[in-house]
Short mmCIF file of C-alpha atoms in Angstrom, two decimals:
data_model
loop_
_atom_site.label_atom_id
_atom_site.label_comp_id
_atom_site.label_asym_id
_atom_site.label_seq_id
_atom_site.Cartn_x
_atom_site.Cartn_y
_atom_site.Cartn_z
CA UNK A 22 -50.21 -75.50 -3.32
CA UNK A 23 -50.31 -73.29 -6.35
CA UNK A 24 -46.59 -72.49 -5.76
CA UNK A 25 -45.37 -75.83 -5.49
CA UNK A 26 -47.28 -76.89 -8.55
CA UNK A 27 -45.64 -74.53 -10.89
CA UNK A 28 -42.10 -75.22 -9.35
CA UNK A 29 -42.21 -78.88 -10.43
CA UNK A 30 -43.62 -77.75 -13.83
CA UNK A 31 -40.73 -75.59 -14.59
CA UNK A 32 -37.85 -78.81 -13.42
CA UNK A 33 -39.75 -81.38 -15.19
CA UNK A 34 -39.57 -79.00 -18.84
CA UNK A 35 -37.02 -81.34 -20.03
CA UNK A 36 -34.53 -84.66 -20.04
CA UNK A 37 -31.41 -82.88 -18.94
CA UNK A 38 -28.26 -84.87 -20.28
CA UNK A 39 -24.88 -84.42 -19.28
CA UNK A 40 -23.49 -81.06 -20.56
CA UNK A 41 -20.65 -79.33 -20.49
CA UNK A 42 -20.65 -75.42 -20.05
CA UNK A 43 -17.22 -74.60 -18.61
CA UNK A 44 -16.87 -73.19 -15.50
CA UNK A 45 -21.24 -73.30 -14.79
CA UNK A 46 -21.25 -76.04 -11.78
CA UNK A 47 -24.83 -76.19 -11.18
CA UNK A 48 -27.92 -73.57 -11.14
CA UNK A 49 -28.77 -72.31 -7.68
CA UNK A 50 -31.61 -70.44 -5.74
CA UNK A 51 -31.18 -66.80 -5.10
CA UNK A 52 -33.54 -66.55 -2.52
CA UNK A 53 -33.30 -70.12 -0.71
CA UNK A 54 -29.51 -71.14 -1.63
CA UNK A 55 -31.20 -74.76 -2.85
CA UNK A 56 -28.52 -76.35 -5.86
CA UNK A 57 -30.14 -78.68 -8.55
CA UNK A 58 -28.08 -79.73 -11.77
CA UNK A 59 -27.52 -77.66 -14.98
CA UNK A 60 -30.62 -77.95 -16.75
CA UNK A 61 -33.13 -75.83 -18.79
CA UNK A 62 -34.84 -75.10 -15.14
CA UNK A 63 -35.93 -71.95 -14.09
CA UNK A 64 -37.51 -71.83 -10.97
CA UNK A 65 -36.80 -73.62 -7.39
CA UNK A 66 -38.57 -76.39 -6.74
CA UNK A 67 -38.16 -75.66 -2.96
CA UNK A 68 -39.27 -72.01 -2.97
CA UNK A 69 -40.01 -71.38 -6.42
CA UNK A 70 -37.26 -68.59 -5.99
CA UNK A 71 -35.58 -67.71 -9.21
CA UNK A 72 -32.48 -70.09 -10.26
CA UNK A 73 -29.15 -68.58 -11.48
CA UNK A 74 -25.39 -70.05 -12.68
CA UNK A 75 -23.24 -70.98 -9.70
CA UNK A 76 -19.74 -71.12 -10.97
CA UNK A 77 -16.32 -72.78 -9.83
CA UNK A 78 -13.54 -69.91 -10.86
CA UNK A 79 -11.36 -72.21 -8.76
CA UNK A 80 -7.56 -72.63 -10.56
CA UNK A 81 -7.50 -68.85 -12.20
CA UNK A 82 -4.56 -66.53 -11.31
CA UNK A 83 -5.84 -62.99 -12.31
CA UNK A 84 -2.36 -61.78 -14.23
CA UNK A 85 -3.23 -65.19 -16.21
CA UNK A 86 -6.89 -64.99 -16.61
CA UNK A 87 -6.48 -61.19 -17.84
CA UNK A 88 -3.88 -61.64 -19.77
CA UNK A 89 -6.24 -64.37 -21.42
CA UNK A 90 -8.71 -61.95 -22.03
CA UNK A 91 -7.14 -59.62 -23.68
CA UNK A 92 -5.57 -61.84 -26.06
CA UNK A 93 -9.40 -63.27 -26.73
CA UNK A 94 -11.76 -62.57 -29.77
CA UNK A 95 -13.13 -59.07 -29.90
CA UNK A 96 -16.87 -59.73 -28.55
CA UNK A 97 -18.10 -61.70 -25.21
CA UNK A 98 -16.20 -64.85 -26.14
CA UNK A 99 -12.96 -63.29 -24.47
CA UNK A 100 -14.59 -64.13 -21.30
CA UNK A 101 -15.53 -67.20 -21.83
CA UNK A 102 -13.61 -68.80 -18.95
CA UNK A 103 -16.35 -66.25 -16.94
CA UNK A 104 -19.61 -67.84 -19.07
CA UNK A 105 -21.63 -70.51 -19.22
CA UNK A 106 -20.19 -72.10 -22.43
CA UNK A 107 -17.96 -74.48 -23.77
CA UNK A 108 -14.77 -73.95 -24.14
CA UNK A 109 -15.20 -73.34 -27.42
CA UNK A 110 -17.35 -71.25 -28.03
CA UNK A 111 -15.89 -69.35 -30.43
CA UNK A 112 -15.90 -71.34 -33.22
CA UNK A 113 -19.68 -72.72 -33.13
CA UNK A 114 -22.02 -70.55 -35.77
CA UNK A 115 -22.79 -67.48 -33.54
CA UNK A 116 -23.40 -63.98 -34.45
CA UNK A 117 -20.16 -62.93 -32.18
CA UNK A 118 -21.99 -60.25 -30.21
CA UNK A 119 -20.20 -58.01 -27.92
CA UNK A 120 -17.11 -55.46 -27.77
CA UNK A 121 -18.93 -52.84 -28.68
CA UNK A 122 -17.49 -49.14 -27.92
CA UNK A 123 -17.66 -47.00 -24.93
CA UNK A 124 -17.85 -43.40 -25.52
CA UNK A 125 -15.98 -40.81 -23.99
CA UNK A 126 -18.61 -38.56 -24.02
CA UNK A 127 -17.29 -34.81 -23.73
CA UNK A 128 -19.81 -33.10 -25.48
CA UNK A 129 -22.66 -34.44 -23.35
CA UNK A 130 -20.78 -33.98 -20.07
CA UNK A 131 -20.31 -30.42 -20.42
CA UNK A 132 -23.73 -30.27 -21.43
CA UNK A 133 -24.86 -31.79 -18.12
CA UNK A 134 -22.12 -29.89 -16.25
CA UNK A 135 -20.35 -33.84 -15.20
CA UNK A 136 -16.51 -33.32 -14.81
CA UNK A 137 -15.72 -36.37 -13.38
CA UNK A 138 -15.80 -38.52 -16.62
CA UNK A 139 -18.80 -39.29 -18.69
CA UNK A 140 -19.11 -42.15 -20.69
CA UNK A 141 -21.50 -44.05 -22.91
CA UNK A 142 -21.38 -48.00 -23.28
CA UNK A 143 -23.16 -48.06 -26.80
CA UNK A 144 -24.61 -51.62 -27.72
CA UNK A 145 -26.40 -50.45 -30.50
CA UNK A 146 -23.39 -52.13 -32.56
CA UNK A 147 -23.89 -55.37 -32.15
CA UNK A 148 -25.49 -57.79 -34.52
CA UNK A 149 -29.37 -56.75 -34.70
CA UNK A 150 -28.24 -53.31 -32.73
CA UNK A 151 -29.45 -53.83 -29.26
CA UNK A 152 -27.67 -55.65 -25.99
CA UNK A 153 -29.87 -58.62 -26.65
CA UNK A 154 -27.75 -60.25 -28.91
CA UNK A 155 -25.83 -60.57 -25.71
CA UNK A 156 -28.01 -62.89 -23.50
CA UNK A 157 -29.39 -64.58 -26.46
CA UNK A 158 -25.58 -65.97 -27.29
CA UNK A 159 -25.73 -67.59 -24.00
CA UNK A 160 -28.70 -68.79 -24.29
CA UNK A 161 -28.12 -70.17 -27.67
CA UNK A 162 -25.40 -72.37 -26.22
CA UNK A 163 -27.06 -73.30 -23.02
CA UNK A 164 -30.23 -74.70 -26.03
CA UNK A 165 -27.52 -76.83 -27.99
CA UNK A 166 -26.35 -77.76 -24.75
CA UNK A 167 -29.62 -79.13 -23.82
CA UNK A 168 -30.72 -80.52 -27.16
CA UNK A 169 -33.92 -78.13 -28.24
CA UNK A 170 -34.67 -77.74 -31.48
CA UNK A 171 -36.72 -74.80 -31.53
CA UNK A 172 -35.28 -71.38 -30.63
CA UNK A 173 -38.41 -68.92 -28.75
CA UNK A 174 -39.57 -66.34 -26.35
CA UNK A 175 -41.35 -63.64 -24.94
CA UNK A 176 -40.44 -60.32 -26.32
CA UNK A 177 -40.69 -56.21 -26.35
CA UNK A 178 -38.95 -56.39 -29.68
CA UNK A 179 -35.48 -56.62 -29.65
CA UNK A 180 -35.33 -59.74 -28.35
CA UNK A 181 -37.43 -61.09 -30.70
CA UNK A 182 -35.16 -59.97 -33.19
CA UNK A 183 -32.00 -61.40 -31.79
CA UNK A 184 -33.86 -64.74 -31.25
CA UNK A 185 -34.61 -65.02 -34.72
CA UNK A 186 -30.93 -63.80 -36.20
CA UNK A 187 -29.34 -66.14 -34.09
CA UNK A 188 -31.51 -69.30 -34.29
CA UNK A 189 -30.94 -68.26 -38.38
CA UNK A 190 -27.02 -68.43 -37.82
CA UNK A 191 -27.21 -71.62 -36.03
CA UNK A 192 -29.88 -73.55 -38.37
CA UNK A 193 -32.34 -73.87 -35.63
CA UNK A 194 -36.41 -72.91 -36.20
CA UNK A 195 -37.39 -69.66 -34.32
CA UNK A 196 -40.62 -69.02 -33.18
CA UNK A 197 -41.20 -66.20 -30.66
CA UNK A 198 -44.21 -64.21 -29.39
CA UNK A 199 -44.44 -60.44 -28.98
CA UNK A 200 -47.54 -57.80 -28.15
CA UNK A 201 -49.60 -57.01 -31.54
CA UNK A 202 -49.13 -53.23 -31.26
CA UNK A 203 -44.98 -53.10 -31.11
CA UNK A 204 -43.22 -50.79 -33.10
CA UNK A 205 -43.03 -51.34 -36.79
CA UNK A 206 -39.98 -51.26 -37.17
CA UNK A 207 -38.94 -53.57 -34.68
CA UNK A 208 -41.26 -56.08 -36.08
CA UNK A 209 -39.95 -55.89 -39.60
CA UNK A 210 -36.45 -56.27 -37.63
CA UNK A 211 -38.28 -59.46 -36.22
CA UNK A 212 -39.98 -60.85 -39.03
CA UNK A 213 -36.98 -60.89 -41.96
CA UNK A 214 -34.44 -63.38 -40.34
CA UNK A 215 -37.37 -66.22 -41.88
CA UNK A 216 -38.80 -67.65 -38.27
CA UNK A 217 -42.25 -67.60 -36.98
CA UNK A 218 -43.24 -64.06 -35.39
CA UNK A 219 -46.72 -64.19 -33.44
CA UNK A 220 -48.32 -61.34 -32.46
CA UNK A 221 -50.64 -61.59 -29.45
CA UNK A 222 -53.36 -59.33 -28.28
CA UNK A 223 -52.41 -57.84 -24.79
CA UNK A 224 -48.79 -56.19 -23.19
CA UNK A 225 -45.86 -57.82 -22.77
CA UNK A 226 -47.03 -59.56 -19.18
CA UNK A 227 -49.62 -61.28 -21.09
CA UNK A 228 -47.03 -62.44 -23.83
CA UNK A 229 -44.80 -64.14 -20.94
CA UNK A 230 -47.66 -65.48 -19.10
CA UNK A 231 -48.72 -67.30 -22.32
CA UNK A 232 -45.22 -68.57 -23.25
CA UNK A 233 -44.73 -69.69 -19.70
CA UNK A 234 -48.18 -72.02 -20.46
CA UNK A 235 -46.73 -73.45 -23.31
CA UNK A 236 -43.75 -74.51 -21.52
CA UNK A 237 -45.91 -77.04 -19.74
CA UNK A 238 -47.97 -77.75 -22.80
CA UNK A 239 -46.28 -80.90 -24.45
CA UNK A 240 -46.75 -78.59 -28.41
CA UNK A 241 -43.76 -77.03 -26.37
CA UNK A 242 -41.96 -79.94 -25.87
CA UNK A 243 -38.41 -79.03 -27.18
CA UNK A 244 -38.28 -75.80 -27.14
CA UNK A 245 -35.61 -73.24 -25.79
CA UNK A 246 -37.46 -69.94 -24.13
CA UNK A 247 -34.48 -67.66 -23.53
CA UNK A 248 -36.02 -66.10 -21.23
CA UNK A 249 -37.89 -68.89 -19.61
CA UNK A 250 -36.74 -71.85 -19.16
CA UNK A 251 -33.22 -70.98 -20.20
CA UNK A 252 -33.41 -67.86 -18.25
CA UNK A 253 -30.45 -68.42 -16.14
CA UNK A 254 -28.14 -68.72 -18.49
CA UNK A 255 -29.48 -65.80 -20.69
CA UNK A 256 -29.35 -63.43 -17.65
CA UNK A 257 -25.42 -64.34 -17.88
CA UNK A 258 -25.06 -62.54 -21.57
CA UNK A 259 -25.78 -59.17 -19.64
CA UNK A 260 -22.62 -59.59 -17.05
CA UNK A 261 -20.69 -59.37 -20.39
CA UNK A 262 -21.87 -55.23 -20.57
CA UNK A 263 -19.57 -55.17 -17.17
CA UNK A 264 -16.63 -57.06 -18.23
CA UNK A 265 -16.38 -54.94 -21.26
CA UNK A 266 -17.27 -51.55 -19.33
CA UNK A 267 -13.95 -52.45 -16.86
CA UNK A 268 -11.82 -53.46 -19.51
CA UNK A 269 -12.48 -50.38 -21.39
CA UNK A 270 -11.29 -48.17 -18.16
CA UNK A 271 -8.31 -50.17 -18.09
CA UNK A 272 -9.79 -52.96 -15.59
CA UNK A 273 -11.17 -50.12 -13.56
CA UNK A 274 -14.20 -50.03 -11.95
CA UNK A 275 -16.67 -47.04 -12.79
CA UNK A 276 -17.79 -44.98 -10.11
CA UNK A 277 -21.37 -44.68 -11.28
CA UNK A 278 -23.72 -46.81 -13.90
CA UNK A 279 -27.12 -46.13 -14.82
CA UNK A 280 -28.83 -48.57 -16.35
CA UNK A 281 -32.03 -48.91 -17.99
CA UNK A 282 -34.63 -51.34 -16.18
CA UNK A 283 -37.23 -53.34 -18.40
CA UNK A 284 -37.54 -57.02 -16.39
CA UNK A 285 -34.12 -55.93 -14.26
CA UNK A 286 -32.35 -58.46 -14.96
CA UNK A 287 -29.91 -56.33 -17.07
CA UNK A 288 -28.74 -54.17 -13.99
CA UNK A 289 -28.61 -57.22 -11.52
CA UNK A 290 -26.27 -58.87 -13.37
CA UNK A 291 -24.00 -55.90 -14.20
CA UNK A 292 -23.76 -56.10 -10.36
CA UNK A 293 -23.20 -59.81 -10.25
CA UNK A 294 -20.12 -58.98 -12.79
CA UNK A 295 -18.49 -56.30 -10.76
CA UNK A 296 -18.83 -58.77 -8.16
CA UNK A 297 -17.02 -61.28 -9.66
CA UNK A 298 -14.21 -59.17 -11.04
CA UNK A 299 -13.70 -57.99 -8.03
CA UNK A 300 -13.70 -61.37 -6.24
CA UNK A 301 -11.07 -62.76 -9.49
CA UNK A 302 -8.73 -59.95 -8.21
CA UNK A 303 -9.06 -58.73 -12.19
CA UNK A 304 -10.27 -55.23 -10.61
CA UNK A 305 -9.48 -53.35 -7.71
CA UNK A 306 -12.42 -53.59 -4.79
CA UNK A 307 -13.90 -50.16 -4.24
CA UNK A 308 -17.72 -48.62 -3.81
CA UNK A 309 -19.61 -47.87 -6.90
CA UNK A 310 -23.18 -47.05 -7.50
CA UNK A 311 -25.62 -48.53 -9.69
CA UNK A 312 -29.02 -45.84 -10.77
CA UNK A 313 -31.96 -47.58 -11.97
CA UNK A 314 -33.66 -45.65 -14.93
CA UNK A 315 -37.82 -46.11 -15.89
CA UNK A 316 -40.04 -44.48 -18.00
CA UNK A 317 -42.76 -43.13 -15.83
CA UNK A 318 -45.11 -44.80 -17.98
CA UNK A 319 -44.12 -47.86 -16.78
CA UNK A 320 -42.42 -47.08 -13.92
CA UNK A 321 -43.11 -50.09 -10.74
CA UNK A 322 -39.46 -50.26 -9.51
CA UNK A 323 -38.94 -46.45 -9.51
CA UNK A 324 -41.85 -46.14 -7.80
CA UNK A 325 -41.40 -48.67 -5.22
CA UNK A 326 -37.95 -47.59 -4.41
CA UNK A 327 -39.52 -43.52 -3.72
CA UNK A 328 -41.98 -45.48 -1.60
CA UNK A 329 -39.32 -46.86 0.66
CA UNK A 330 -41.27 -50.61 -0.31
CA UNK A 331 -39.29 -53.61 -0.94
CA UNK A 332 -42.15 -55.22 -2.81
CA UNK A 333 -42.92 -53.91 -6.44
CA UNK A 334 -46.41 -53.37 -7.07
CA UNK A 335 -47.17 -53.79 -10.95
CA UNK A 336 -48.90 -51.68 -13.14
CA UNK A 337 -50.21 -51.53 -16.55
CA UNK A 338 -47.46 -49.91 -19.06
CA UNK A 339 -47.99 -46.76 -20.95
CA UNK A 340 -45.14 -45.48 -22.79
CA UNK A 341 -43.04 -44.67 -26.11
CA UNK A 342 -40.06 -46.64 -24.08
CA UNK A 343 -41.68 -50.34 -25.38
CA UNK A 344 -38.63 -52.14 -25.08
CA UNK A 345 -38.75 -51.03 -21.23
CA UNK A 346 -42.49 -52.04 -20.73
CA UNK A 347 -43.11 -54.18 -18.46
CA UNK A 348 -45.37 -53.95 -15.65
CA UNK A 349 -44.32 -56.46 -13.92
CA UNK A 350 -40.94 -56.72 -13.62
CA UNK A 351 -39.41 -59.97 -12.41
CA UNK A 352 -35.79 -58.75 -10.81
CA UNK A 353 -37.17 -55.87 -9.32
CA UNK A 354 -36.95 -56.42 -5.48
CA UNK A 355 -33.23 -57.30 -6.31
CA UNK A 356 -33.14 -54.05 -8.37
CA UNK A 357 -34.22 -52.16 -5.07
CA UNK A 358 -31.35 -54.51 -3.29
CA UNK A 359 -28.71 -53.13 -5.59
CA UNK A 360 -29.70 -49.64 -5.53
CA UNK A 361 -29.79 -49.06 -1.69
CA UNK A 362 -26.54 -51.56 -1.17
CA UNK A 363 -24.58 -49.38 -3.75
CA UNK A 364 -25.65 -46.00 -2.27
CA UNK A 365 -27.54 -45.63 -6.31
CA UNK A 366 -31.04 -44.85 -6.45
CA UNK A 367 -33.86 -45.67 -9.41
CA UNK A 368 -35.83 -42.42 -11.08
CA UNK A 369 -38.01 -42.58 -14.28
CA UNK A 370 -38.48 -39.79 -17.03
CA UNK A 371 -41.65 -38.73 -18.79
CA UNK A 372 -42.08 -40.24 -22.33
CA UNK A 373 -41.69 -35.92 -23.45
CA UNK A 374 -38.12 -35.98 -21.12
CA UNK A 375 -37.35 -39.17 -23.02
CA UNK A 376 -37.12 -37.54 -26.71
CA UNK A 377 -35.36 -34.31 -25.70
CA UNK A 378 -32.98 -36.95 -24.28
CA UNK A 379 -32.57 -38.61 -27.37
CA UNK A 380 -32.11 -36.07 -29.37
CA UNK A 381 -29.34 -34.49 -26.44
CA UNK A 382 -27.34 -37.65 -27.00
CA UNK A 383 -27.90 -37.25 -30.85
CA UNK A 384 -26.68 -33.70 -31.11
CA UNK A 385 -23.60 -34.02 -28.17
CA UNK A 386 -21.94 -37.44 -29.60
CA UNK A 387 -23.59 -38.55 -32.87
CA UNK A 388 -25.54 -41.72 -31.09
CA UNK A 389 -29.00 -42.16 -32.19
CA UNK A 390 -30.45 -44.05 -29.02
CA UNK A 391 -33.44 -45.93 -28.95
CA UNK A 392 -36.12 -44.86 -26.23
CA UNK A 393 -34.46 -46.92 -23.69
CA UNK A 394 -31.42 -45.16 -24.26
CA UNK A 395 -33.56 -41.69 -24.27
CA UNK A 396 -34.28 -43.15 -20.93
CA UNK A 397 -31.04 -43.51 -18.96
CA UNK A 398 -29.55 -40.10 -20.84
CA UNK A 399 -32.28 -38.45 -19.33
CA UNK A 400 -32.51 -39.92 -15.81
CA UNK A 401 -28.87 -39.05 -15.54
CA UNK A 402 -29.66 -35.70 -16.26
CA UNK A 403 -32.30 -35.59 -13.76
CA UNK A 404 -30.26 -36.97 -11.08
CA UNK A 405 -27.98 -34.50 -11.83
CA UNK A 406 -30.54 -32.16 -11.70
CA UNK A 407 -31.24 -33.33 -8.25
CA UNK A 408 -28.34 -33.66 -6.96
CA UNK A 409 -28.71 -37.18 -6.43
CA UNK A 410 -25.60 -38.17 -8.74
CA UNK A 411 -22.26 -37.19 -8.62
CA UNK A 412 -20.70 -35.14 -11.42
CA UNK A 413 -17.21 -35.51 -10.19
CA UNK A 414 -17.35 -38.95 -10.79
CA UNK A 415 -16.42 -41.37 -13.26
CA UNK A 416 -20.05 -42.41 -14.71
CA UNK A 417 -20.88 -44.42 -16.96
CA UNK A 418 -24.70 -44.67 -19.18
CA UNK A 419 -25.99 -47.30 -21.59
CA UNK A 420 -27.55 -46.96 -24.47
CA UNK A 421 -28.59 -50.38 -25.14
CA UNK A 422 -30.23 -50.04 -28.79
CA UNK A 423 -30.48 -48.47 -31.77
CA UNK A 424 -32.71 -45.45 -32.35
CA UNK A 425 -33.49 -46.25 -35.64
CA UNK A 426 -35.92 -49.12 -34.05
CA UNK A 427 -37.67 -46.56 -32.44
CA UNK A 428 -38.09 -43.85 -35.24
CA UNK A 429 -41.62 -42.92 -33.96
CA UNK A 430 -40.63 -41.40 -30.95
CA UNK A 431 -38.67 -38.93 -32.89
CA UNK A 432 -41.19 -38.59 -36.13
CA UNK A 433 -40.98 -34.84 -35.89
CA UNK A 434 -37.99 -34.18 -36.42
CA UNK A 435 -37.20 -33.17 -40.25
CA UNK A 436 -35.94 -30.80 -42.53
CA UNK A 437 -34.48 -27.58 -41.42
CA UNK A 438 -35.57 -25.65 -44.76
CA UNK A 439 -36.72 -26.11 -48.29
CA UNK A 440 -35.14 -23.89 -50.65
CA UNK A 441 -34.46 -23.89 -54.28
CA UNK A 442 -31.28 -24.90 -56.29
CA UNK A 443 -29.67 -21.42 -56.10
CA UNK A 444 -27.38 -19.06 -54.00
CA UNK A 445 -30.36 -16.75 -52.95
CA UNK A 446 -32.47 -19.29 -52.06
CA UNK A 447 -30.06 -20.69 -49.40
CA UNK A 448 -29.14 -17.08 -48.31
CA UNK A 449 -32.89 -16.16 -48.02
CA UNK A 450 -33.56 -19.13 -45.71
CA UNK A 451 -30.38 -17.71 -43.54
CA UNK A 452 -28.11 -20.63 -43.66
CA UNK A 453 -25.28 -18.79 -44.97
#
């Protein structure tokens, strides 16, 4: 009863007009295949399964549709006859997030002993330096779309930080929610774009759980949760990291990704894109492998996935990797899906593991990763380590913020001497 109960809480959110978001044709269950119209729903009201964007590609030749592409803008607007969005897109207010570099990273690969190809898809450029400004463009659209007026969600920091820079860019209020005790820089990050940053006493579960009451609270009435109630087209932003990754290789697909798992959302829809690339006859169809990484301090899908369970047990999070934290992931039995259906696997790193890893990727290519990037450089050691991942093959890691949002894990690092202003000072301290 329960179950039904909060299905028809999260349809009934909001009046859905008539929208246009290109090729989006209606949201759809993953788990029972149920189809309701486009609206700011995010749960079936059959099954309560999760809903997502079913498209119509019908009418698109691929030499066309890539040639499109690579005559678009340089970010995730050059796919948006892939997205949920209007046509265009392009030339509402937006912060233009995407196209961000992939690495060819030598240094590190001969480090790790990987001769197939290394590479590392770096968001940390975009707009407020994390992959978030990704899935919050979508969402941003999908909120116009729909008419809220208020901009919000649930957040491990950089989200909450590319909420608030992008409601700024498009004049709309921002108010999100995040755990008291996130990092402080990520809060300043938060905090200066001029919205409404609340800080509430508990983990990042709690934060959603609390956001997902106001929904149904009428002081929430028209408001846009990107990751709520416009959580299927947010998810979308992140199919945008495999467009770019296969574009990059020269429309190639990559033999190996690892990924970083917070929610999981972020690797199911890199699958979903390979998918449909594949499908659009834009790439050619061949295996790859997907590797899930976790921190071990918060590890429920890595855990699950050594267990041989297809249910992920949650637990409480402990670990520098914040922006990974959370317990209770909600893509993670589709995470385990991926993994096993690819041939990939999921492993997690200890928070110790995690800052040699940053600092690896620091002193190899000159990228100053975050801790969830300090997470997938090190898992993809470790699975090296173990044999587990293929160093013949192309493979490709993310780094999907910037480290210098996470400047506490790496507080120790500092000066390599002190010496006065003279010749013998700098020869005494053998730097010569």
């Amino acid at each position: 009863m329960r179950r039904k109960g909060l299905a028809s809480m999260a349809v009934q959110t909001f009046a859905t007009p008539t929208v246009d978001l290109g090729p989006a044709a209606a949201l759809s269950c993953r788990e029972c295949g149920h189809r309701v119209p486009l609206g700011p729903v995010f749960a079936c009201e059959e099954c309560f399964g999760p809903l997502e964007i079913a498209y119509d590609f019908s009418g698109h030749d691929a030499d066309s549709l890539r040639k499109r592409i690579e005559s678009g803008p340089a970010s995730i607007w050059r796919y948006a006859p892939l997205l949920p969005v209007p046509a265009d897109v392009a030339d509402k207010p937006n912060l233009n997030p995407g196209w961000t570099r992939l690495v060819k990273a030598d240094n590190l690969a001969r480090e790790l002993g990987v001769t197939g190809g290394l590479f590392v898809k770096d968001d940390s450029g975009n707009p407020t330096h994390s992959f978030k400004d990704r899935v919050v463009a979508q969402a941003l659209e999908a909120a116009r779309a729909f008419g809220f007026t208020t901009l919000s969600c649930s957040s491990t920091g950089n989200l909450a930080g590319a909420v608030g820079a992008a409601a700024a860019r498009a004049g709309l209020r921002s108010c999100v929610f995040i755990p008291h005790d996130l990092e402080q820089g990520k809060i300043v990050m938060a905090a200066v774009y001029g919205g409404e940053l609340v800080g509430i006493e508990g983990n990042y579960d709690d934060v959603n759980r609390f956001c997902s009451e106001l929904i149904g609270d009428p002081a929430g009435e028209g408001w846009g949760f990107v990751n709520v109630n416009l959580r299927p087209y947010y998810a979308e932003g992140s199919k945008t990291l495999a467009y770019e990754i296969c574009e990059q290789l020269g429309w190639e697909l990559p033999d190996q990704l690892v990924v970083p798992i917070a929610s999981g959302s972020q690797l199911t829809k890199i699958d979903k894109g390979l998918k449909e690339l594949i499908a659009l006859g834009l790439v050619e169809d061949r295996p790859y492998k997907i590797f899930g990484a976790q921190a071990e301090g918060c590890s429920p899908v890595s855990a699950a996935y050594k267990a041989g369970h297809d249910v992920v047990r949650p637990q409480k999070p402990d670990t520098i990797a914040k922006s990974l934290a959370i317990g209770n992931p909600a893509d993670g039995p589709y995470v385990l899906d991926i993994a096993r259906r690819t041939g990939g696997a999921v492993e997690d790193v200890t928070d110790p593991q995690i800052v040699d890893a940053i600092k690896l990727l620091a002193r190899t290519e000159g990228i100053f990763a975050e801790t969830a990037g300090g997470v997938t450089v090190g898992v993809t050691r470790k699975l090296l380590e173990n044999g587990v991942l293929d160093p013949t093959l192309t493979t490709v890691v993310l780094n999907t913020g910037d480290g210098l949002k996470t400047l506490d894990a790496v507080a120790g690092t500092g000066l390599t001497a002190t010496i006065r202003p003279n010749l013998d000072s700098f020869r005494e301290a053998g730097l010569a």
